[in-house]
CSV table of C-alpha atoms in Angstrom, one decimal:
chain,number,residue,atom,x,y,z
J,1,UNK,CA,-1.7,109.3,115.2
J,2,UNK,CA,-3.3,107.2,117.8
J,3,UNK,CA,-2.7,107.8,121.5
J,4,UNK,CA,-3.2,104.9,123.8
J,5,UNK,CA,-3.5,105.2,127.5
J,6,UNK,CA,-1.0,103.0,129.2
J,7,UNK,CA,-1.1,102.4,132.8
J,8,UNK,CA,1.7,104.1,134.7
J,9,UNK,CA,2.8,100.9,136.3
J,10,UNK,CA,3.3,99.3,132.9
J,11,UNK,CA,5.1,102.4,131.7
J,12,UNK,CA,7.5,102.3,134.6
J,13,UNK,CA,8.1,98.6,133.9
J,14,UNK,CA,8.9,99.2,130.2
J,15,UNK,CA,11.2,102.1,131.1
J,16,UNK,CA,13.0,99.9,133.7
J,17,UNK,CA,13.4,97.2,131.1
J,18,UNK,CA,14.7,99.6,128.5
J,19,UNK,CA,17.1,101.2,131.0
J,20,UNK,CA,18.5,97.8,132.0
J,21,UNK,CA,19.1,96.8,128.4
J,22,UNK,CA,20.4,100.0,126.7
J,23,UNK,CA,23.1,102.6,127.7
J,24,UNK,CA,21.7,106.1,127.8
J,25,UNK,CA,23.0,108.7,125.4
J,26,UNK,CA,24.7,110.7,128.1
J,27,UNK,CA,26.8,107.6,129.1
J,28,UNK,CA,27.6,107.0,125.4
J,29,UNK,CA,29.0,110.5,125.1
J,30,UNK,CA,31.1,110.1,128.2
J,31,UNK,CA,32.4,106.7,127.0
J,32,UNK,CA,33.3,108.3,123.6
J,33,UNK,CA,35.1,111.1,125.3
J,34,UNK,CA,37.0,108.7,127.5
J,35,UNK,CA,38.0,106.7,124.5
J,36,UNK,CA,39.1,109.8,122.7
J,37,UNK,CA,41.2,110.9,125.6
J,38,UNK,CA,42.8,107.5,125.9
J,39,UNK,CA,43.7,107.5,122.1
J,40,UNK,CA,45.3,110.9,122.5
J,41,UNK,CA,47.3,109.8,125.4
J,42,UNK,CA,48.5,106.7,123.6
J,43,UNK,CA,49.4,108.8,120.6
J,44,UNK,CA,51.5,111.1,122.7
J,45,UNK,CA,53.1,108.1,124.4
J,46,UNK,CA,54.0,106.6,121.0
J,47,UNK,CA,55.5,109.8,119.7
J,48,UNK,CA,57.6,110.0,122.9
J,49,UNK,CA,58.8,106.4,122.4
J,50,UNK,CA,59.6,107.0,118.7
J,51,UNK,CA,61.7,110.1,119.7
J,52,UNK,CA,63.5,108.0,122.3
J,53,UNK,CA,64.2,105.2,119.7
J,54,UNK,CA,65.6,107.8,117.3
J,55,UNK,CA,67.7,109.4,120.0
J,56,UNK,CA,69.1,106.0,121.0
J,57,UNK,CA,69.8,105.1,117.4
J,58,UNK,CA,71.7,108.3,116.7
J,59,UNK,CA,73.8,108.2,119.9
J,60,UNK,CA,76.0,105.1,120.0
J,61,UNK,CA,76.0,103.6,123.4
J,62,UNK,CA,78.8,105.1,125.5
J,63,UNK,CA,81.6,102.7,126.1
J,64,UNK,CA,82.4,101.7,129.6
J,65,UNK,CA,84.0,104.8,131.1
J,66,UNK,CA,87.6,103.5,131.0
J,67,UNK,CA,87.6,101.3,128.0
J,68,UNK,CA,88.9,103.9,125.5
J,69,UNK,CA,91.4,105.4,127.8
J,70,UNK,CA,92.8,102.0,128.8
J,71,UNK,CA,93.0,100.7,125.2
J,72,UNK,CA,94.8,103.8,124.1
J,73,UNK,CA,97.2,103.9,127.0
J,74,UNK,CA,97.9,100.2,126.7
J,75,UNK,CA,98.6,100.5,123.0
J,76,UNK,CA,101.0,103.4,123.7
J,77,UNK,CA,102.7,101.6,126.4
J,78,UNK,CA,103.2,98.5,124.2
J,79,UNK,CA,104.6,100.7,121.5
J,80,UNK,CA,107.1,102.0,124.0
J,81,UNK,CA,108.0,98.5,125.2
J,82,UNK,CA,108.7,97.3,121.7
J,83,UNK,CA,110.8,100.4,120.9
J,84,UNK,CA,112.7,99.9,124.1
J,85,UNK,CA,113.5,96.4,123.1
J,86,UNK,CA,115.0,97.6,119.9
J,87,UNK,CA,117.1,100.2,121.8
J,88,UNK,CA,118.2,97.6,124.4
J,89,UNK,CA,119.5,95.4,121.6
J,90,UNK,CA,121.2,98.4,120.1
J,91,UNK,CA,123.0,99.1,123.4
J,92,UNK,CA,123.9,95.4,123.9
J,93,UNK,CA,125.4,95.2,120.4
J,94,UNK,CA,127.3,98.4,121.0
J,95,UNK,CA,128.7,97.1,124.3
J,96,UNK,CA,129.7,93.8,122.7
J,97,UNK,CA,131.5,95.6,119.9
J,98,UNK,CA,133.2,98.0,122.2
J,99,UNK,CA,134.6,95.4,124.5
J,100,UNK,CA,134.3,94.9,128.3
J,101,UNK,CA,133.9,98.0,130.5
J,102,UNK,CA,132.8,100.3,127.7
J,103,UNK,CA,129.9,102.7,128.2
J,104,UNK,CA,127.8,103.4,125.1
J,105,UNK,CA,127.6,107.1,124.1
J,106,UNK,CA,123.8,107.4,123.4
J,107,UNK,CA,122.2,110.0,121.3
J,108,UNK,CA,119.8,112.6,122.5
J,109,UNK,CA,116.6,111.0,121.3
J,110,UNK,CA,114.1,110.5,124.1
J,111,UNK,CA,113.7,106.9,125.3
J,112,UNK,CA,110.1,105.9,124.9
J,113,UNK,CA,109.5,104.4,128.3
J,114,UNK,CA,112.6,105.6,130.2
Y,1,UNK,CA,121.9,99.0,110.6
Y,2,UNK,CA,122.4,95.2,110.4
Y,3,UNK,CA,119.9,93.0,108.7
Y,4,UNK,CA,119.4,89.3,108.8
Y,5,UNK,CA,117.1,87.2,106.7
Y,6,UNK,CA,115.9,83.7,107.8
Y,7,UNK,CA,113.8,82.6,104.9
Y,8,UNK,CA,111.3,85.4,104.5
Y,9,UNK,CA,111.7,86.7,108.0
Y,10,UNK,CA,113.7,89.9,108.3
Y,11,UNK,CA,115.3,91.0,111.6
Y,12,UNK,CA,117.3,94.2,111.9
Y,13,UNK,CA,119.3,95.8,114.6
Y,14,UNK,CA,120.2,99.5,114.9
Y,15,UNK,CA,123.8,100.6,114.8
Y,16,UNK,CA,124.8,103.2,117.5
Y,17,UNK,CA,124.1,106.1,115.2
Y,18,UNK,CA,120.6,104.9,114.2
Y,19,UNK,CA,117.5,106.2,116.0
Y,20,UNK,CA,113.9,105.2,116.4
Y,21,UNK,CA,112.7,108.3,114.5
Y,22,UNK,CA,113.9,108.4,110.9
Y,23,UNK,CA,112.9,110.0,107.7
Y,24,UNK,CA,111.4,108.3,104.6
Y,25,UNK,CA,112.6,109.3,101.1
Y,26,UNK,CA,109.9,112.0,101.0
Y,27,UNK,CA,111.4,113.5,104.2
Y,28,UNK,CA,108.4,112.5,106.2
Y,29,UNK,CA,109.3,111.5,109.8
Y,30,UNK,CA,108.6,107.9,110.6
Y,31,UNK,CA,108.9,106.1,113.9
Y,32,UNK,CA,110.0,102.5,114.3
Y,33,UNK,CA,107.6,100.1,116.0
Y,34,UNK,CA,109.5,96.8,116.1
Y,35,UNK,CA,112.5,95.3,114.3
Y,36,UNK,CA,111.1,92.1,112.8
Y,37,UNK,CA,108.8,91.3,109.9
Y,38,UNK,CA,108.0,88.4,107.6
Y,39,UNK,CA,107.3,88.2,103.9
Y,40,UNK,CA,105.5,84.9,103.4
Y,41,UNK,CA,105.9,82.5,100.4
Y,42,UNK,CA,109.1,83.9,99.0
Y,43,UNK,CA,112.1,81.7,97.9
Y,44,UNK,CA,115.1,81.7,100.2
Y,45,UNK,CA,117.6,81.4,97.3
Y,46,UNK,CA,116.9,84.7,95.6
Y,47,UNK,CA,119.9,86.8,94.5
Y,48,UNK,CA,121.5,88.5,97.5
Y,49,UNK,CA,120.9,91.9,95.8
Y,50,UNK,CA,117.2,91.2,95.9
Y,51,UNK,CA,117.3,90.4,99.6
Y,52,UNK,CA,119.3,93.6,100.1
Y,53,UNK,CA,117.0,95.9,98.2
Y,54,UNK,CA,113.9,94.2,99.8
Y,55,UNK,CA,115.4,94.9,103.3
Y,56,UNK,CA,116.3,98.4,102.3
Y,57,UNK,CA,112.7,99.2,101.5
Y,58,UNK,CA,111.9,98.5,105.2
Y,59,UNK,CA,115.0,99.8,107.0
Y,60,UNK,CA,116.0,102.8,105.0
Y,61,UNK,CA,114.3,105.5,107.1
Y,62,UNK,CA,116.2,104.4,110.2
Y,63,UNK,CA,119.6,103.9,108.7
Y,64,UNK,CA,122.1,106.7,109.1
Y,65,UNK,CA,125.5,105.8,107.9
Y,66,UNK,CA,126.0,102.1,107.1
Y,67,UNK,CA,124.2,98.9,106.5
Y,68,UNK,CA,125.6,95.4,107.0
Y,69,UNK,CA,123.8,92.6,105.2
Y,70,UNK,CA,123.9,89.0,106.1
Y,71,UNK,CA,125.1,88.0,102.7
Y,72,UNK,CA,127.4,89.8,100.3
Y,73,UNK,CA,125.8,92.1,97.7
Y,74,UNK,CA,127.1,93.3,94.4
Y,75,UNK,CA,129.2,96.4,94.0
Y,76,UNK,CA,126.4,97.9,91.9
Y,77,UNK,CA,123.9,97.8,94.7
Y,78,UNK,CA,126.5,99.0,97.2
Y,79,UNK,CA,127.3,101.9,94.9
Y,80,UNK,CA,123.6,102.8,94.5
Y,81,UNK,CA,123.1,102.8,98.3
Y,82,UNK,CA,126.2,105.0,98.7
Y,83,UNK,CA,125.3,107.4,95.9
Y,84,UNK,CA,121.6,107.6,96.8
Y,85,UNK,CA,121.8,107.8,100.6
Y,86,UNK,CA,125.4,108.2,101.5
Y,87,UNK,CA,125.3,104.9,103.2
Y,88,UNK,CA,128.2,102.4,103.3
Y,89,UNK,CA,126.8,98.9,102.4
Y,90,UNK,CA,128.6,95.6,102.7
Y,91,UNK,CA,129.9,93.1,102.5
Y,92,UNK,CA,130.5,93.4,98.8
Y,93,UNK,CA,131.4,90.3,96.8
Y,94,UNK,CA,128.4,89.1,94.8
Y,95,UNK,CA,128.1,89.3,91.0
Y,96,UNK,CA,125.4,91.7,89.9
Y,97,UNK,CA,122.0,90.2,89.1
Y,98,UNK,CA,121.1,89.9,85.5
Y,99,UNK,CA,118.1,92.0,84.5
Y,100,UNK,CA,115.2,89.7,83.9
Y,101,UNK,CA,113.0,89.7,80.9
Y,102,UNK,CA,109.5,89.9,82.4
Y,103,UNK,CA,107.4,92.8,83.7
Y,104,UNK,CA,105.1,92.3,86.6
Y,105,UNK,CA,102.5,94.8,87.9
Y,106,UNK,CA,102.5,95.7,91.6
Y,107,UNK,CA,98.7,95.4,91.7
Y,108,UNK,CA,96.8,97.0,94.6
Y,109,UNK,CA,93.4,96.9,92.9
Y,110,UNK,CA,92.9,100.7,92.9
Y,111,UNK,CA,92.2,102.7,89.8
Y,112,UNK,CA,95.8,103.5,89.1
Y,113,UNK,CA,97.2,100.0,89.1
Y,114,UNK,CA,94.1,98.8,87.2
Y,115,UNK,CA,95.0,101.4,84.5
Y,116,UNK,CA,98.6,100.1,84.5
Y,117,UNK,CA,97.2,96.6,84.1
Y,118,UNK,CA,95.1,97.8,81.2
Y,119,UNK,CA,98.2,98.9,79.4
Y,120,UNK,CA,99.9,95.5,79.9
Y,121,UNK,CA,97.1,93.0,79.6
Y,122,UNK,CA,99.4,90.0,79.7
Y,123,UNK,CA,101.6,91.1,82.6
Y,124,UNK,CA,101.3,89.0,85.8
Y,125,UNK,CA,100.2,90.7,89.1
Y,126,UNK,CA,102.0,90.7,92.4
Y,127,UNK,CA,99.6,91.8,95.1
Y,128,UNK,CA,100.8,92.8,98.6
Y,129,UNK,CA,98.5,91.8,101.3
Y,130,UNK,CA,98.8,93.1,104.9
Y,131,UNK,CA,98.6,90.5,107.6
Y,132,UNK,CA,98.8,91.1,111.4
Y,133,UNK,CA,102.1,91.1,113.1
Y,134,UNK,CA,102.6,88.6,115.9
Y,135,UNK,CA,104.1,91.2,118.2
Y,136,UNK,CA,102.1,94.3,117.4
Y,137,UNK,CA,98.3,94.3,118.3
Y,138,UNK,CA,96.3,95.1,115.2
Y,139,UNK,CA,94.4,98.3,116.0
Y,140,UNK,CA,93.3,98.7,112.4
Y,141,UNK,CA,91.0,95.7,111.7
Y,142,UNK,CA,88.9,98.0,109.5
Y,143,UNK,CA,91.6,97.8,106.8
Y,144,UNK,CA,90.2,94.8,104.9
Y,145,UNK,CA,93.2,93.5,103.0
Y,146,UNK,CA,91.5,90.2,102.7
Y,147,UNK,CA,88.7,91.8,100.6
Y,148,UNK,CA,91.3,93.4,98.3
Y,149,UNK,CA,93.2,90.1,97.9
Y,150,UNK,CA,90.0,88.3,97.0
Y,151,UNK,CA,89.2,90.9,94.4
Y,152,UNK,CA,92.7,90.6,92.9
Y,153,UNK,CA,92.2,86.8,92.7
Y,154,UNK,CA,89.0,87.3,90.8
Y,155,UNK,CA,90.7,89.3,88.0
Y,156,UNK,CA,91.8,86.1,86.3
Y,157,UNK,CA,95.3,87.4,85.8
Y,158,UNK,CA,98.4,85.4,86.7
Y,159,UNK,CA,98.6,86.5,90.3
Y,160,UNK,CA,101.1,86.1,93.2
Y,161,UNK,CA,99.8,87.4,96.5
Y,162,UNK,CA,102.5,88.2,99.0
Y,163,UNK,CA,101.4,88.3,102.6
Y,164,UNK,CA,103.4,90.4,104.9
Y,165,UNK,CA,103.3,92.2,108.3
Y,166,UNK,CA,106.1,94.6,107.3
Y,167,UNK,CA,103.8,97.6,107.7
Y,168,UNK,CA,103.7,97.0,111.4
Y,169,UNK,CA,107.4,97.9,111.7
Y,170,UNK,CA,106.1,101.5,111.4
Y,171,UNK,CA,104.6,102.9,114.6
Y,172,UNK,CA,103.9,106.4,113.4
Y,173,UNK,CA,102.2,108.0,111.5
Y,174,UNK,CA,100.5,104.5,111.6
Y,175,UNK,CA,101.2,101.1,110.2
Y,176,UNK,CA,102.1,101.4,106.5
Y,177,UNK,CA,105.1,101.1,104.2
Y,178,UNK,CA,108.2,102.5,105.9
Y,179,UNK,CA,109.1,103.6,102.4
Y,180,UNK,CA,106.6,103.6,99.5
Y,181,UNK,CA,108.8,101.0,97.9
Y,182,UNK,CA,108.2,98.4,100.6
Y,183,UNK,CA,105.1,97.4,98.7
Y,184,UNK,CA,107.6,95.8,96.3
Y,185,UNK,CA,109.5,93.8,98.9
Y,186,UNK,CA,107.7,90.6,98.1
Y,187,UNK,CA,108.0,91.2,94.3
Y,188,UNK,CA,111.7,91.8,94.7
Y,189,UNK,CA,112.2,88.5,96.5
Y,190,UNK,CA,110.2,86.7,93.8
Y,191,UNK,CA,112.0,88.5,90.9
Y,192,UNK,CA,114.3,85.5,90.1
Y,193,UNK,CA,111.4,83.1,90.1
Y,194,UNK,CA,109.3,85.4,87.9
Y,195,UNK,CA,112.4,86.4,85.8
Y,196,UNK,CA,111.5,90.0,86.5
Y,197,UNK,CA,113.4,92.9,84.8
Y,198,UNK,CA,110.8,95.4,85.6
Y,199,UNK,CA,108.1,96.1,88.1
Y,200,UNK,CA,105.2,98.4,87.1
Y,201,UNK,CA,103.6,100.6,89.8
Y,202,UNK,CA,100.4,102.6,89.5
Y,203,UNK,CA,102.1,105.9,90.5
Y,204,UNK,CA,100.6,108.6,88.3
Y,205,UNK,CA,101.3,112.1,87.3
Y,206,UNK,CA,100.7,113.7,90.7
Y,207,UNK,CA,103.0,111.3,92.5
Y,208,UNK,CA,105.7,111.2,89.8
Y,209,UNK,CA,105.9,114.8,88.5
Y,210,UNK,CA,103.8,117.1,90.7
Y,211,UNK,CA,105.3,116.1,94.1
Y,212,UNK,CA,101.8,115.0,95.3
Y,213,UNK,CA,100.5,113.3,98.4
Y,214,UNK,CA,102.7,114.2,101.4
Y,215,UNK,CA,105.5,115.3,99.2
Y,216,UNK,CA,106.6,118.7,97.8
Y,217,UNK,CA,103.7,119.9,95.7
Y,218,UNK,CA,106.0,121.2,93.0
Y,219,UNK,CA,107.3,120.0,89.7
Y,220,UNK,CA,109.7,117.1,90.5
Y,221,UNK,CA,111.7,115.9,87.6
Y,222,UNK,CA,114.3,114.5,90.0
Y,223,UNK,CA,111.8,112.8,92.3
Y,224,UNK,CA,114.0,110.6,94.5
Y,225,UNK,CA,111.4,108.0,94.8
Y,226,UNK,CA,110.2,107.5,91.2
Y,227,UNK,CA,112.6,109.1,88.7
Y,228,UNK,CA,114.7,106.4,87.0
Y,229,UNK,CA,117.8,108.5,87.9
Y,230,UNK,CA,116.6,109.0,91.5
Y,231,UNK,CA,118.0,107.1,94.4
Y,232,UNK,CA,115.4,104.5,94.4
Y,233,UNK,CA,115.3,104.1,90.6
Y,234,UNK,CA,119.0,103.5,90.5
Y,235,UNK,CA,118.9,101.0,93.3
Y,236,UNK,CA,116.1,98.9,91.8
Y,237,UNK,CA,117.9,99.0,88.4
Y,238,UNK,CA,121.1,97.8,90.1
Y,239,UNK,CA,119.2,94.8,91.3
Y,240,UNK,CA,117.9,94.2,87.8
Y,241,UNK,CA,114.3,95.1,88.5
Y,242,UNK,CA,113.6,98.5,86.9
Y,243,UNK,CA,110.9,100.7,88.3
Y,244,UNK,CA,108.2,101.1,85.5
Y,245,UNK,CA,105.5,103.8,85.8
Y,246,UNK,CA,103.2,103.1,82.8
Y,247,UNK,CA,100.7,105.7,84.1
Y,248,UNK,CA,103.3,108.1,85.4
Y,249,UNK,CA,102.4,110.7,82.8
Y,250,UNK,CA,98.6,110.7,83.3
Y,251,UNK,CA,96.4,112.2,86.0
Y,252,UNK,CA,94.1,110.3,88.3
Y,253,UNK,CA,91.2,111.4,86.0
Y,254,UNK,CA,92.7,109.4,83.2
Y,255,UNK,CA,93.6,106.4,85.3
Y,256,UNK,CA,90.0,106.5,86.6
Y,257,UNK,CA,88.6,106.6,83.1
Y,258,UNK,CA,91.0,103.8,81.9
Y,259,UNK,CA,90.1,101.6,84.9
Y,260,UNK,CA,86.4,102.1,84.6
Y,261,UNK,CA,86.5,101.2,80.9
Y,262,UNK,CA,88.8,98.3,81.4
Y,263,UNK,CA,88.0,94.5,81.5
Y,264,UNK,CA,88.9,94.7,85.2
Y,265,UNK,CA,86.3,97.4,86.0
Y,266,UNK,CA,84.3,95.1,88.2
Y,267,UNK,CA,87.3,94.5,90.5
Y,268,UNK,CA,88.5,98.1,90.9
Y,269,UNK,CA,88.5,99.0,94.6
Y,270,UNK,CA,90.3,102.0,96.0
Y,271,UNK,CA,88.6,101.8,99.4
Y,272,UNK,CA,90.5,99.8,102.0
Y,273,UNK,CA,87.5,99.6,104.4
Y,274,UNK,CA,84.4,98.4,102.5
Y,275,UNK,CA,83.5,94.8,102.2
Y,276,UNK,CA,80.7,94.5,99.6
Y,277,UNK,CA,81.8,97.7,97.9
Y,278,UNK,CA,83.6,101.0,98.7
Y,279,UNK,CA,82.5,102.3,102.1
Y,280,UNK,CA,81.7,105.7,100.5
Y,281,UNK,CA,82.3,107.3,103.9
Y,282,UNK,CA,86.1,107.5,104.2
Y,283,UNK,CA,88.3,110.4,103.1
Y,284,UNK,CA,89.7,108.4,100.3
Y,285,UNK,CA,86.2,107.5,98.9
Y,286,UNK,CA,85.4,111.2,99.1
Y,287,UNK,CA,88.5,112.2,97.1
Y,288,UNK,CA,87.9,109.5,94.5
Y,289,UNK,CA,84.3,110.5,94.3
Y,290,UNK,CA,85.4,113.9,93.2
Y,291,UNK,CA,87.4,112.4,90.4
Y,292,UNK,CA,84.8,109.9,89.4
Y,293,UNK,CA,82.0,112.5,89.4
Y,294,UNK,CA,84.2,114.8,87.3
Y,295,UNK,CA,85.0,112.0,84.8
Y,296,UNK,CA,81.3,111.0,84.6
Y,297,UNK,CA,80.2,114.6,84.6
Y,298,UNK,CA,77.5,114.1,87.2
Y,299,UNK,CA,76.7,115.7,90.5
Y,300,UNK,CA,78.7,114.7,93.6
Y,301,UNK,CA,77.1,111.6,95.2
Y,302,UNK,CA,78.4,111.2,98.8
Y,303,UNK,CA,76.7,110.4,102.1
Y,304,UNK,CA,79.3,112.4,103.9
Y,305,UNK,CA,77.5,115.4,105.5
Y,306,UNK,CA,79.2,118.8,105.0
Y,307,UNK,CA,79.5,119.1,108.8
Y,308,UNK,CA,81.6,116.0,109.1
Y,309,UNK,CA,85.3,116.1,110.1
Y,310,UNK,CA,86.2,114.7,106.6
Y,311,UNK,CA,84.6,117.7,105.0
Y,312,UNK,CA,86.5,120.2,107.2
Y,313,UNK,CA,89.7,119.8,105.2
Y,314,UNK,CA,87.9,121.4,102.3
Y,315,UNK,CA,86.9,124.4,104.3
Y,316,UNK,CA,90.6,125.2,104.7
Y,317,UNK,CA,92.6,127.0,102.0
Y,318,UNK,CA,94.9,124.9,99.8
Y,319,UNK,CA,97.4,123.3,99.4
Y,320,UNK,CA,95.7,119.9,99.3
Y,321,UNK,CA,97.2,116.5,98.4
Y,322,UNK,CA,96.1,115.8,94.9
Y,323,UNK,CA,95.3,119.4,94.4
Y,324,UNK,CA,95.3,119.2,90.6
Y,325,UNK,CA,92.5,116.7,90.8
Y,326,UNK,CA,90.5,119.0,93.1
Y,327,UNK,CA,90.8,121.8,90.5
Y,328,UNK,CA,89.8,119.3,87.8
Y,329,UNK,CA,86.7,118.2,89.8
Y,330,UNK,CA,85.7,121.8,90.7
Y,331,UNK,CA,85.7,122.7,87.1
Y,332,UNK,CA,83.6,119.8,86.0
Y,333,UNK,CA,81.1,118.6,88.7
Y,334,UNK,CA,77.6,120.1,88.1
Y,335,UNK,CA,76.3,121.8,91.3
Y,336,UNK,CA,79.7,121.6,93.1
Y,337,UNK,CA,78.9,125.1,94.5
Y,338,UNK,CA,76.2,123.6,96.7
Y,339,UNK,CA,78.4,121.0,98.3
Y,340,UNK,CA,81.1,121.0,100.9
Y,341,UNK,CA,83.5,122.1,98.2
Y,342,UNK,CA,81.8,125.5,97.9
Y,343,UNK,CA,84.5,127.1,100.1
Y,344,UNK,CA,87.3,125.5,98.1
Y,345,UNK,CA,85.9,127.1,95.0
Y,346,UNK,CA,87.0,130.5,96.3
Y,347,UNK,CA,90.6,129.4,96.1
Y,348,UNK,CA,90.6,128.2,92.5
Y,349,UNK,CA,89.8,129.7,89.2
Y,350,UNK,CA,89.6,126.3,87.5
Y,351,UNK,CA,87.8,125.9,84.2
Y,352,UNK,CA,87.5,123.0,81.9
Y,353,UNK,CA,90.0,124.7,79.6
Y,354,UNK,CA,92.5,125.4,82.4
Y,355,UNK,CA,92.4,121.8,83.6
Y,356,UNK,CA,92.3,120.1,80.2
Y,357,UNK,CA,96.0,119.3,80.4
Y,358,UNK,CA,95.0,116.7,83.0
Y,359,UNK,CA,93.2,114.7,80.3
Y,360,UNK,CA,96.5,114.0,78.4
Y,361,UNK,CA,99.8,112.2,78.9
Y,362,UNK,CA,103.0,114.0,79.8
Y,363,UNK,CA,105.4,112.7,77.1
Y,364,UNK,CA,108.6,112.6,79.1
Y,365,UNK,CA,107.0,109.9,81.3
Y,366,UNK,CA,107.0,107.6,78.3
Y,367,UNK,CA,110.8,108.2,77.8
Y,368,UNK,CA,111.3,107.0,81.3
Y,369,UNK,CA,109.8,103.6,80.7
Y,370,UNK,CA,112.6,101.1,80.0
Y,371,UNK,CA,112.8,100.2,76.2
Y,372,UNK,CA,111.4,96.6,76.5
Y,373,UNK,CA,108.1,98.0,77.7
Y,374,UNK,CA,108.0,101.5,76.3
Y,375,UNK,CA,106.4,101.0,72.9
Y,376,UNK,CA,103.4,99.2,74.3
Y,377,UNK,CA,102.7,101.9,76.8
Y,378,UNK,CA,103.3,104.7,74.3
Y,379,UNK,CA,101.0,103.1,71.7
Y,380,UNK,CA,98.3,102.6,74.3
Y,381,UNK,CA,98.4,106.1,75.8
Y,382,UNK,CA,98.7,107.8,72.4
Y,383,UNK,CA,95.7,105.9,71.2
Y,384,UNK,CA,93.5,106.0,74.2
Y,385,UNK,CA,94.6,109.2,76.0
Y,386,UNK,CA,96.6,111.5,73.7
Y,387,UNK,CA,99.8,113.4,74.4
Y,388,UNK,CA,100.1,116.8,76.0
Y,389,UNK,CA,100.7,119.8,73.7
Y,390,UNK,CA,103.6,122.1,74.5
Y,391,UNK,CA,101.5,124.6,76.5
Y,392,UNK,CA,100.0,121.6,78.4
Y,393,UNK,CA,103.5,120.3,79.2
Y,394,UNK,CA,104.3,123.8,80.5
Y,395,UNK,CA,101.5,123.4,83.0
Y,396,UNK,CA,103.2,120.3,84.4
Y,397,UNK,CA,106.6,121.9,84.4
Y,398,UNK,CA,105.5,125.1,86.1
Y,399,UNK,CA,103.4,123.3,88.8
Y,400,UNK,CA,103.8,124.8,92.2
Y,401,UNK,CA,105.9,127.8,91.0
């Protein structure tokens, strides 16, 4: 092996040149650690998002608070109205056949909307 | 009760003694929703007895003492109403209707009516299709009657589809036939045009002889709905349209086997919900899956989890509707002990041997088929199914005791 004496000024210049063109190993390590940390964070975030998608898929979106109740109650009310119409005709027919002034003698069944 | 027909539109009014809550022939309480319905595409010149019986299939539950028709009926129909229900019917003046020569099949597309169709390969179909009622909001759009009608049309059989909203006259338990026989209302009104003397239904052993579904769960030789000498049998006969139950003597396992082996197998559909196929998720699909798995001797294949509400029924002790078929399935399905039916196993000691009677035909059911159509059914069932032995007959006759 041959050793050559290099003037310190030149050495310093070469070092400066190298430093300005290449990242030192310590910085490389730090960069890799940062990238690794970032990957881990992204992975955790992705898992959380996946869990959220699964949860949303499994839970149907809740209806507007009153929709079900209103639909149910409206349907029931309409059933009652239609039934009342039948009962009204029944009473009208009975009055017609009984003649003027008669009061129909109704049964005991509850009137749907009475 | 007073009934009035305008073409195929039926309107009825309650008499003073009639009430909103009535009882169907199987004693099930039913609540009236509204007093009009329409049966589309039927002639307006059918025999008055046909109009009367068609109306009765709708209004019977709510009629207490008398019924007044808008046209005179025959003494035979009036007598059948009086004897069967204690109801005075009138006016009476018409000549009885002559019994026709043809047999049609009331075709739903389910396994039972497909089995009936297999017995009579030349019989035309009459298919009942539910349509919405103009006055009752349809809260049941998941019932895909359009899909079933399309399947019926693809069978290639001579088919008449009758569209009707009559099921919406029923408020509770939910829209459905006020009486089971209302499915035949359209066929009755078409009976003159089709020269009908008989109408075949897919009611099977469980419905006819074992008091199945929401009925009594015991041996029912005098079944008021389906025995020829029962109230309904006599009423239909009085109007010249005999009730015919070609598969009345065989179980749903047999009708399933016959249907899946028939030319119409591609059009069989017992599910009322699915569009491209059975939904596999409804209670009916689950029940039919038990039967199909048993017939095909394969493990149960259902997406319904054991924790679902539909499975809860099977955690309770019997009785169940269609109980004989549950026993049949428990005895035959491999691995049933690892399914939602594990608990039900505790209540049965079913074996293949003890449920073999469900693979054969109960002979008295053949005697009930009117003579013009009896031999064909008897020959078919003797060849393809086989008749019950005396001990097997005893299983039917001691059912529920």
